[in-house]
Amino acid sequence: MTHSFQHSQPIYTQIMEIFFQRICRGELGPGDKLPTVRETAVEVGVNRNTIQRSYMEMERRGVVETRRGQGTFVTTDIELLERLRQELARNQIFLFLENMRQLGYNPFEIMSMINSSMQAKEDTNS
Amino acid sequence: MTHSFQHSQPIYTQIMEIFFQRICRGELGPGDKLPTVRETAVEVGVNRNTIQRSYMEMERRGVVETRRGQGTFVTTDIELLERLRQELARNQIFLFLENMRQLGYNPFEIMSMINSSMQAKEDTNS
Amino acid sequence: MTHSFQHSQPIYTQIMEIFFQRICRGELGPGDKLPTVRETAVEVGVNRNTIQRSYMEMERRGVVETRRGQGTFVTTDIELLERLRQELARNQIFLFLENMRQLGYNPFEIMSMINSSMQAKEDTNS
Amino acid sequence: MTHSFQHSQPIYTQIMEIFFQRICRGELGPGDKLPTVRETAVEVGVNRNTIQRSYMEMERRGVVETRRGQGTFVTTDIELLERLRQELARNQIFLFLENMRQLGYNPFEIMSMINSSMQAKEDTNS
DNA sequence: GTGGTCTAGACCACC
DNA sequence: GTGGTCTAGACCACG
């Protein structure tokens, strides 16, 4: 998997956000080991230092912990992970509302469209 | 503006979607002239043939019309544009709900979070 | 001024501490402009990136603010600077007490030696 | 252990002070044998002549005695060692008070901060 | 092996 | 000019 990155944002933050997604979706659970800096560098096709910086920034936020000579691990602080999940959700909502607004939808229309969309889904499931 | 494209999807469809966004947001109104294939090719930094294909596909869908020797123009069929707008909105909603589901949010939670998010916005505006 | 750095600690933290000292001693006041990254790099004889990291870390702590295209400035948040001053003082005290302890002095002896040392100073001044 | 030395002071005096510290801390007791000049030279990574000069200066002060063919030994003159210990302590105190003064602390504040710092330590130990 | 630091040199965005 | 990012490649400390 070689990723394509946006020009508008630093690569290291984009990589960080990819990991945040993986963690909040449960692909990486509390205490799980992240791939090594070198592995991730090869995987996404960027320099080791850039990955290093992503990991550093994640550690600064407390989302991961690094153990010298062993690797980098998702924190076991579940409350912090829950706060992260809420933050990502808020971001999703913000971007979504902004996109819808640009398409000319007002809050009321948005709510009703989501409602019908979710009901359609439920009908499919039942 | 040089764009970065996903590997998972053909570039020409991605370019098409960019134009759809611009049209539905009103940056390009009914009857407006699109930039020439040549201009767009330079702008996004891809081959002219790829842009050509995007324009062809948009014409096939009736969203734009090409007039020999004059250029490519957004359709004046307002109903069709309205249907396009709704389609984009449905896509936005679908992707949004999927992302939220992957973050572990159920429909009820999503609705309440959107609600409070929109109220916060209103409070800011008032 | 080319500095000599300890091997036991990263250079970028040592540079940060030098600036903290300068700030807390008043050589650099609130709102003052720090030398540019490039100037400091030449001054202390290390790579630009290393200085960059020092400045970054200082900004992360809120001690300085960087303005793109303008430079790096000491924060005007005086309370934060006061907390920094207290932190540096606590570090000084800790290291001092540890050194004295290793020289075999107990707290009581330390206090009395400081007392007489300070009185000697006063006598000199008066 | 390779040391990093200050440019502002001769290396041989800095090496001497390292030995003074070791002696006053009890790492080297009265009558103990110092490592050979050759060993120390390798240990700190400087020229043998520089180490030689440190040993000479220490002998001049009476802190060590060299016996031809046997090596260099810490003096057994305990009173002299005690005076050395007090000298080092006075230096520590002087540097400490100067640093604190530069941070803007007056003697009274310094005393009270040390007091509370030492009490905190006692509480930890008890 | 792991992560952490540092260098040299490049290009970018902002003002 | 300023700070910010990225690369390539080196060396280190820890386990």
Coordinates of C-alpha atoms (C1' of nucleotides) in Angstrom, one line a residue:
Chain A
M1 CA 0.0 0.0 0.0
T2 CA 1.6 3.2 -1.1
H3 CA -0.5 6.1 -0.1
S4 CA -1.2 9.4 -2.0
F5 CA -1.1 12.4 0.2
Q6 CA -2.7 15.8 0.0
H7 CA -0.4 18.7 -0.7
S8 CA -2.3 20.9 1.7
Q9 CA -1.4 19.1 4.9
P10 CA 2.0 17.8 6.1
I11 CA 2.5 14.1 5.4
Y12 CA 3.3 13.3 9.0
T13 CA -0.1 14.5 10.2
Q14 CA -1.9 12.6 7.5
I15 CA -0.1 9.4 8.6
M16 CA -1.0 10.1 12.2
E17 CA -4.6 10.5 11.2
I18 CA -4.5 7.2 9.4
F19 CA -3.3 5.5 12.5
F20 CA -5.9 7.3 14.6
Q21 CA -8.6 5.9 12.3
R22 CA -7.2 2.4 12.6
I23 CA -7.1 2.7 16.4
C24 CA -10.6 4.1 16.7
R25 CA -12.0 1.6 14.4
G26 CA -10.6 -1.2 16.5
E27 CA -8.1 -2.4 13.9
L28 CA -5.4 -1.6 16.5
G29 CA -6.6 -2.2 20.1
P30 CA -5.2 -0.9 23.4
G31 CA -1.7 -2.3 24.0
D32 CA -1.3 -3.5 20.4
K33 CA 2.1 -3.1 18.7
L34 CA 2.2 -0.7 15.8
P35 CA 4.3 -1.7 12.8
T36 CA 7.9 -0.5 13.2
V37 CA 8.9 2.9 12.0
R38 CA 10.9 1.2 9.2
E39 CA 8.0 -1.0 8.1
T40 CA 5.6 1.8 7.9
A41 CA 8.1 3.9 6.0
V42 CA 8.3 1.2 3.3
E43 CA 4.6 0.6 3.4
V44 CA 3.5 4.2 2.7
G45 CA 6.6 5.0 0.7
V46 CA 8.0 7.9 2.6
N47 CA 11.2 8.5 4.6
R48 CA 11.8 7.0 8.0
N49 CA 12.2 10.4 9.6
T50 CA 8.7 11.4 8.5
I51 CA 7.2 8.3 10.0
Q52 CA 9.3 8.9 13.1
R53 CA 7.7 12.3 13.4
S54 CA 4.2 10.9 13.1
Y55 CA 4.9 8.4 15.9
M56 CA 6.5 11.1 18.0
E57 CA 3.4 13.3 17.6
M58 CA 1.1 10.4 18.5
E59 CA 3.2 9.8 21.6
R60 CA 3.0 13.4 22.5
R61 CA -0.8 13.2 22.4
G62 CA -0.6 10.1 24.6
V63 CA -2.2 7.8 22.0
V64 CA 0.8 5.6 21.7
E65 CA 3.7 4.7 24.0
T66 CA 7.2 3.9 22.7
R67 CA 9.5 1.4 24.4
R68 CA 13.1 1.7 23.3
G69 CA 14.3 -1.4 21.6
Q70 CA 10.9 -2.9 21.6
G71 CA 8.5 -0.9 19.5
T72 CA 5.5 1.5 19.6
F73 CA 2.3 0.4 21.3
V74 CA -1.2 1.8 21.5
T75 CA -1.9 3.2 24.9
T76 CA -4.0 1.2 27.4
D77 CA -5.6 4.4 28.7
I78 CA -9.1 3.6 27.4
E79 CA -10.5 6.9 28.5
L80 CA -8.0 8.8 26.3
L81 CA -8.8 6.5 23.4
E82 CA -12.5 7.3 23.9
R83 CA -11.8 11.0 23.9
L84 CA -9.9 10.5 20.6
R85 CA -12.8 8.6 19.1
Q86 CA -15.1 11.5 20.0
E87 CA -12.7 14.0 18.5
L88 CA -12.5 12.1 15.2
A89 CA -16.3 11.8 15.2
R90 CA -16.7 15.6 15.7
N91 CA -14.3 16.2 12.8
Q92 CA -16.3 13.9 10.6
I93 CA -19.5 15.7 11.5
F94 CA -17.9 19.1 10.9
L95 CA -16.6 18.2 7.5
F96 CA -19.9 16.6 6.6
L97 CA -22.0 19.6 7.6
E98 CA -19.6 21.9 5.7
N99 CA -19.8 19.8 2.5
M100 CA -23.6 19.7 2.7
R101 CA -23.8 23.4 3.4
Q102 CA -21.7 24.0 0.2
L103 CA -24.2 21.8 -1.7
G104 CA -26.9 24.2 -0.6
Y105 CA -28.5 22.1 2.1
N106 CA -29.8 23.7 5.3
P107 CA -29.7 21.9 8.7
F108 CA -33.3 20.9 8.5
E109 CA -33.0 19.3 5.1
I110 CA -29.8 17.5 6.2
M111 CA -31.5 16.0 9.2
S112 CA -34.4 14.7 7.2
M113 CA -32.2 13.3 4.5
I114 CA -30.1 11.4 7.1
N115 CA -33.3 10.2 8.7
S116 CA -34.6 8.7 5.5
S117 CA -31.2 7.3 4.6
M118 CA -30.9 5.5 8.0
Q119 CA -34.4 4.1 7.7
A120 CA -33.6 2.8 4.2
K121 CA -30.6 1.0 5.8
E122 CA -32.7 -0.5 8.6
D123 CA -35.2 -1.8 6.1
T124 CA -32.4 -3.4 4.2
N125 CA -31.1 -5.1 7.3
S126 CA -34.5 -6.3 8.5
Chain B
M1 CA -3.6 23.7 -8.3
T2 CA -2.0 20.3 -8.7
H3 CA -4.2 17.6 -7.3
S4 CA -3.2 14.3 -5.6
F5 CA -5.3 11.4 -6.7
Q6 CA -6.3 8.1 -5.2
H7 CA -4.8 5.0 -6.7
S8 CA -8.0 3.0 -6.0
Q9 CA -10.2 5.0 -8.5
P10 CA -9.6 6.1 -12.1
I11 CA -8.3 9.6 -12.3
Y12 CA -10.8 10.6 -14.9
T13 CA -13.7 9.9 -12.5
Q14 CA -12.0 11.8 -9.8
I15 CA -11.7 14.8 -12.1
M16 CA -15.3 14.5 -13.0
E17 CA -16.3 14.6 -9.4
I18 CA -14.3 17.7 -8.8
F19 CA -16.3 19.4 -11.6
F20 CA -19.6 18.0 -10.2
Q21 CA -18.7 19.6 -6.8
R22 CA -17.9 22.9 -8.5
I23 CA -21.1 22.9 -10.3
C24 CA -23.3 21.9 -7.4
R25 CA -21.6 24.5 -5.2
G26 CA -22.4 27.1 -7.7
E27 CA -18.8 27.9 -8.7
L28 CA -20.0 26.9 -12.2
G29 CA -23.6 27.8 -13.0
P30 CA -25.9 26.6 -15.7
G31 CA -24.6 27.6 -19.1
D32 CA -21.2 28.5 -17.8
K33 CA -18.2 27.6 -19.9
L34 CA -15.8 25.0 -18.5
P35 CA -12.0 25.7 -18.9
T36 CA -10.6 24.1 -22.1
V37 CA -9.3 20.5 -21.9
R38 CA -5.9 21.9 -22.4
E39 CA -6.2 24.4 -19.5
T40 CA -7.6 21.8 -17.2
A41 CA -4.8 19.3 -18.2
V42 CA -2.2 21.9 -17.2
E43 CA -4.1 22.9 -14.0
V44 CA -4.3 19.4 -12.5
G45 CA -1.1 18.1 -14.1
V46 CA -2.4 15.1 -16.0
N47 CA -2.6 14.1 -19.7
R48 CA -5.1 15.8 -22.0
N49 CA -6.6 12.4 -23.0
T50 CA -7.5 11.8 -19.3
I51 CA -9.3 15.2 -19.2
Q52 CA -11.0 14.5 -22.5
R53 CA -12.4 11.3 -21.1
S54 CA -13.8 13.2 -18.0
Y55 CA -15.5 15.7 -20.2
M56 CA -17.0 12.9 -22.4
E57 CA -18.3 11.1 -19.4
M58 CA -19.9 14.3 -18.0
E59 CA -21.5 14.9 -21.4
R60 CA -22.8 11.3 -21.5
R61 CA -24.5 12.1 -18.2
G62 CA -26.0 15.2 -19.6
V63 CA -24.3 17.5 -17.1
V64 CA -22.3 19.4 -19.7
E65 CA -22.7 20.0 -23.4
T66 CA -19.8 20.4 -25.9
R67 CA -20.2 22.8 -28.8
R68 CA -17.8 22.3 -31.7
G69 CA -15.3 25.1 -31.8
Q70 CA -16.8 26.9 -28.8
G71 CA -16.0 24.8 -25.8
T72 CA -17.8 22.8 -23.1
F73 CA -20.7 24.3 -21.1
V74 CA -22.7 23.4 -18.0
T75 CA -26.1 22.2 -19.0
T76 CA -29.1 24.6 -18.6
D77 CA -31.3 21.6 -17.6
I78 CA -31.9 22.7 -14.1
E79 CA -33.8 19.7 -13.1
L80 CA -30.9 17.5 -14.1
L81 CA -28.6 19.6 -12.1
E82 CA -30.9 19.3 -9.1
R83 CA -30.8 15.5 -9.5
L84 CA -27.0 15.7 -9.6
R85 CA -27.0 17.8 -6.5
Q86 CA -29.1 15.2 -4.7
E87 CA -26.9 12.4 -5.8
L88 CA -23.8 14.1 -4.5
A89 CA -25.6 14.8 -1.2
R90 CA -26.6 11.1 -0.9
N91 CA -23.0 10.1 -1.5
Q92 CA -21.9 12.5 1.2
I93 CA -24.4 11.1 3.6
F94 CA -23.6 7.5 2.8
L95 CA -19.8 8.0 3.3
F96 CA -20.4 10.0 6.4
L97 CA -22.7 7.3 8.0
E98 CA -20.2 4.6 7.0
N99 CA -17.3 6.5 8.6
M100 CA -19.3 7.1 11.8
R101 CA -20.4 3.4 11.9
Q102 CA -16.7 2.4 11.7
L103 CA -16.0 4.7 14.6
G104 CA -18.6 2.7 16.5
Y105 CA -21.5 5.1 16.5
N106 CA -25.1 3.9 16.1
P107 CA -27.7 5.9 14.2
F108 CA -29.3 7.3 17.4
E109 CA -25.9 8.6 18.7
I110 CA -25.1 10.1 15.3
M111 CA -28.4 12.0 15.1
S112 CA -27.9 13.5 18.6
M113 CA -24.3 14.5 17.9
I114 CA -25.3 16.2 14.7
N115 CA -28.1 18.0 16.5
S116 CA -25.9 19.4 19.2
S117 CA -23.2 20.3 16.6
M118 CA -25.7 22.3 14.6
Q119 CA -27.1 24.0 17.6
A120 CA -23.6 25.0 18.6
K121 CA -23.1 26.5 15.1
E122 CA -26.4 28.5 15.4
D123 CA -25.3 29.8 18.8
T124 CA -22.1 31.0 17.3
N125 CA -23.9 32.8 14.4
S126 CA -26.5 34.5 16.6
Chain C
M1 CA 29.9 31.4 20.6
T2 CA 30.1 27.8 19.8
H3 CA 28.7 25.7 22.6
S4 CA 29.9 22.3 23.9
F5 CA 27.0 20.0 24.6
Q6 CA 26.7 17.0 26.9
H7 CA 26.5 13.6 25.4
S8 CA 23.9 12.4 27.9
Q9 CA 21.1 14.7 26.7
P10 CA 19.9 15.6 23.2
I11 CA 21.4 18.8 21.8
Y12 CA 17.9 20.2 21.0
T13 CA 16.8 20.0 24.6
Q14 CA 20.0 21.7 25.8
I15 CA 19.5 24.5 23.3
M16 CA 16.0 24.8 24.6
E17 CA 17.2 25.1 28.1
I18 CA 19.7 27.8 27.2
F19 CA 16.8 29.9 25.8
F20 CA 14.7 29.1 28.9
Q21 CA 17.5 30.5 31.0
R22 CA 17.8 33.6 28.9
I23 CA 14.1 34.2 29.1
C24 CA 13.8 33.7 32.8
R25 CA 16.8 35.9 33.5
G26 CA 15.2 38.6 31.5
E27 CA 17.7 38.7 28.6
L28 CA 14.7 37.9 26.4
G29 CA 11.5 39.6 27.6
P30 CA 7.9 38.8 26.7
G31 CA 7.2 39.6 23.0
D32 CA 10.9 39.8 22.2
K33 CA 12.1 38.2 18.9
L34 CA 14.4 35.3 19.2
P35 CA 17.3 35.1 16.7
T36 CA 16.3 33.3 13.5
V37 CA 16.7 29.6 13.3
R38 CA 19.5 30.1 10.8
E39 CA 21.3 32.6 13.0
T40 CA 21.2 30.3 16.1
A41 CA 22.3 27.4 14.0
V42 CA 25.5 29.3 13.0
E43 CA 25.9 30.7 16.5
V44 CA 26.0 27.4 18.3
G45 CA 27.4 25.5 15.4
V46 CA 24.7 22.8 14.9
N47 CA 22.4 22.0 12.0
R48 CA 19.4 24.2 11.2
N49 CA 17.1 21.2 11.7
T50 CA 18.3 20.7 15.3
I51 CA 17.6 24.3 16.1
Q52 CA 14.2 24.0 14.4
R53 CA 13.4 21.2 16.7
S54 CA 14.4 23.3 19.8
Y55 CA 12.1 26.1 18.6
M56 CA 9.3 23.7 17.9
E57 CA 9.6 22.1 21.3
M58 CA 9.6 25.6 23.0
E59 CA 6.5 26.5 21.0
R60 CA 4.8 23.2 22.0
R61 CA 5.4 24.3 25.6
G62 CA 3.9 27.7 24.9
V63 CA 7.0 29.6 25.8
V64 CA 7.5 31.0 22.3
E65 CA 5.2 31.7 19.4
T66 CA 6.2 31.5 15.8
R67 CA 4.8 33.7 13.0
R68 CA 5.4 32.4 9.5
G69 CA 7.6 34.7 7.5
Q70 CA 8.3 36.9 10.6
G71 CA 10.2 34.9 13.2
T72 CA 9.9 33.4 16.6
F73 CA 8.8 35.4 19.6
V74 CA 8.7 35.0 23.4
T75 CA 5.2 34.6 24.6
T76 CA 3.4 37.5 26.2
D77 CA 1.6 35.1 28.6
I78 CA 3.4 36.3 31.7
E79 CA 1.8 33.7 34.0
L80 CA 3.2 30.9 31.8
L81 CA 6.7 32.6 32.0
E82 CA 6.3 32.8 35.8
R83 CA 5.6 29.1 35.9
L84 CA 8.6 28.4 33.8
R85 CA 10.8 30.5 36.1
Q86 CA 9.6 28.5 39.1
E87 CA 10.2 25.2 37.3
L88 CA 13.8 26.2 36.5
A89 CA 14.3 27.3 40.1
R90 CA 13.0 23.9 41.4
N91 CA 15.4 22.1 39.1
Q92 CA 18.3 24.3 40.3
I93 CA 17.4 23.5 43.9
F94 CA 17.0 19.8 43.2
L95 CA 20.4 19.5 41.6
F96 CA 22.0 21.6 44.3
L97 CA 20.6 19.5 47.1
E98 CA 21.6 16.3 45.3
N99 CA 25.2 17.5 44.8
M100 CA 25.4 18.6 48.5
R101 CA 24.0 15.3 49.7
Q102 CA 26.7 13.5 47.6
L103 CA 29.3 15.6 49.3
G104 CA 28.0 14.3 52.6
Y105 CA 26.0 17.3 53.8
N106 CA 22.7 16.9 55.6
P107 CA 19.9 19.4 55.2
F108 CA 20.7 21.2 58.5
E109 CA 24.3 21.7 57.5
I110 CA 23.2 22.9 54.1
M111 CA 20.8 25.5 55.5
S112 CA 23.4 26.9 57.9
M113 CA 26.1 27.1 55.2
I114 CA 23.7 29.0 52.9
N115 CA 22.8 31.3 55.7
S116 CA 26.4 32.2 56.4
S117 CA 27.2 32.5 52.7
M118 CA 24.4 34.9 52.2
Q119 CA 25.3 37.0 55.2
A120 CA 28.8 37.2 53.9
K121 CA 27.4 38.5 50.6
E122 CA 25.3 41.1 52.4
D123 CA 28.3 42.3 54.4
T124 CA 30.2 42.7 51.1
N125 CA 27.4 44.8 49.6
S126 CA 26.9 47.0 52.6
Chain D
M1 CA 32.8 7.3 29.7
T2 CA 33.9 10.0 27.3
H3 CA 33.4 13.4 28.8
S4 CA 32.5 16.6 27.1
F5 CA 34.5 19.6 28.2
Q6 CA 33.8 23.3 28.3
H7 CA 35.9 25.5 26.1
S8 CA 36.0 28.2 28.7
Q9 CA 38.2 26.3 31.1
P10 CA 41.4 24.2 30.7
I11 CA 40.6 20.5 30.3
Y12 CA 43.1 19.5 32.9
T13 CA 41.3 21.5 35.6
Q14 CA 38.0 20.0 34.6
I15 CA 39.5 16.5 35.0
M16 CA 40.9 17.5 38.4
E17 CA 37.5 18.6 39.5
I18 CA 36.0 15.3 38.5
F19 CA 38.5 13.5 40.7
F20 CA 37.8 15.9 43.5
Q21 CA 34.2 15.1 43.3
R22 CA 34.9 11.4 43.3
I23 CA 37.1 11.7 46.3
C24 CA 34.7 13.9 48.3
R25 CA 31.8 11.7 47.5
G26 CA 33.7 8.7 48.9
E27 CA 34.1 6.9 45.6
L28 CA 37.8 7.2 46.2
G29 CA 38.8 7.0 49.9
P30 CA 42.0 8.1 51.7
G31 CA 44.9 5.9 50.5
D32 CA 43.0 4.5 47.5
K33 CA 44.8 4.2 44.2
L34 CA 43.8 6.3 41.3
P35 CA 43.6 4.7 37.9
T36 CA 46.9 5.0 35.9
V37 CA 47.4 8.1 33.7
R38 CA 47.2 5.8 30.8
E39 CA 43.8 4.3 31.9
T40 CA 42.3 7.7 32.6
A41 CA 43.5 9.0 29.3
V42 CA 41.6 6.3 27.5
E43 CA 38.6 6.6 29.7
V44 CA 38.0 10.3 29.1
G45 CA 39.5 10.3 25.6
V46 CA 42.2 13.0 25.9
N47 CA 45.9 13.0 25.6
R48 CA 48.1 11.4 28.3
N49 CA 50.0 14.7 28.9
T50 CA 46.8 16.4 29.8
I51 CA 46.0 13.7 32.4
Q52 CA 49.5 13.9 33.7
R53 CA 49.1 17.6 34.3
S54 CA 45.9 17.0 36.2
Y55 CA 47.6 14.5 38.5
M56 CA 50.5 17.0 39.0
E57 CA 48.2 19.8 40.0
M58 CA 46.3 17.5 42.4
E59 CA 49.7 16.5 44.0
R60 CA 50.7 20.2 44.2
R61 CA 47.5 20.7 46.3
G62 CA 48.4 17.7 48.5
V63 CA 45.2 15.8 47.6
V64 CA 47.1 12.9 46.0
E65 CA 50.6 11.5 46.3
T66 CA 52.5 9.7 43.6
R67 CA 54.9 6.9 44.5
R68 CA 57.4 6.0 41.8
G69 CA 56.6 2.7 40.2
Q70 CA 53.5 2.2 42.2
G71 CA 51.0 4.8 41.1
T72 CA 49.0 7.7 42.4
F73 CA 47.1 7.5 45.7
V74 CA 44.6 9.7 47.5
T75 CA 46.2 11.4 50.5
T76 CA 45.6 10.0 54.0
D77 CA 45.6 13.5 55.4
I78 CA 41.9 13.6 56.4
E79 CA 41.9 17.2 57.5
L80 CA 43.1 18.3 54.1
L81 CA 40.3 16.2 52.5
E82 CA 37.8 17.8 54.8
R83 CA 39.0 21.2 53.8
L84 CA 38.6 20.1 50.1
R85 CA 35.1 18.9 50.8
Q86 CA 34.2 22.3 52.3
E87 CA 35.7 24.1 49.4
L88 CA 33.7 22.1 46.9
A89 CA 30.6 22.8 48.9
R90 CA 31.2 26.5 49.0
N91 CA 31.6 26.5 45.2
Q92 CA 28.3 24.6 44.9
I93 CA 26.6 27.1 47.1
F94 CA 28.1 30.1 45.3
L95 CA 27.1 28.8 41.9
F96 CA 23.6 27.9 43.1
L97 CA 23.0 31.3 44.7
E98 CA 24.2 33.1 41.6
N99 CA 21.9 31.0 39.4
M100 CA 19.0 31.7 41.6
R101 CA 19.8 35.4 41.8
Q102 CA 19.8 35.5 38.0
L103 CA 16.4 33.8 38.0
G104 CA 15.3 36.8 40.1
Y105 CA 15.0 35.1 43.5
N106 CA 16.1 37.0 46.6
P107 CA 17.8 35.3 49.6
F108 CA 14.6 35.0 51.6
E109 CA 12.7 33.3 48.8
I110 CA 15.6 31.0 48.2
M111 CA 15.7 29.9 51.8
S112 CA 12.0 29.2 51.9
M113 CA 12.0 27.3 48.7
I114 CA 14.9 25.1 49.9
N115 CA 13.0 24.5 53.1
S116 CA 9.8 23.3 51.5
S117 CA 11.8 21.3 49.0
M118 CA 13.7 19.5 51.8
Q119 CA 10.5 18.9 53.7
A120 CA 8.9 17.3 50.6
K121 CA 11.9 15.0 50.4
E122 CA 11.6 14.0 54.0
D123 CA 7.9 13.3 53.6
T124 CA 8.8 11.0 50.7
N125 CA 11.4 9.2 52.7
S126 CA 9.2 8.7 55.8
Chain E
dG1 C1' 16.6 -5.6 15.8
dT2 C1' 13.9 -1.2 18.2
dG3 C1' 13.3 4.0 18.4
dG4 C1' 16.1 8.5 18.8
dT5 C1' 19.1 12.0 17.2
dC6 C1' 21.8 14.6 13.9
dT7 C1' 23.5 16.3 9.5
dA8 C1' 23.4 18.2 4.8
dG9 C1' 20.8 19.8 1.5
dA10 C1' 16.5 20.5 -0.9
dC11 C1' 11.9 22.6 -1.7
dC12 C1' 7.8 25.0 0.0
dA13 C1' 4.5 28.7 1.9
dC14 C1' 4.1 33.0 3.8
dC15 C1' 5.1 38.1 4.1
Chain F
dG1 C1' 14.1 37.0 4.1
dT2 C1' 11.0 33.9 7.8
dG3 C1' 9.7 29.2 9.6
dG4 C1' 8.1 24.3 7.9
dT5 C1' 8.6 20.0 5.7
dC6 C1' 11.0 16.2 3.6
dT7 C1' 14.8 13.2 2.1
dA8 C1' 18.9 10.4 2.4
dG9 C1' 22.0 8.6 5.1
dA10 C1' 24.7 8.3 9.3
dC11 C1' 25.4 7.1 14.2
dC12 C1' 23.7 6.1 18.9
dA13 C1' 21.4 3.7 23.1
dC14 C1' 18.7 0.3 24.6
dG15 C1' 17.3 -4.6 25.0

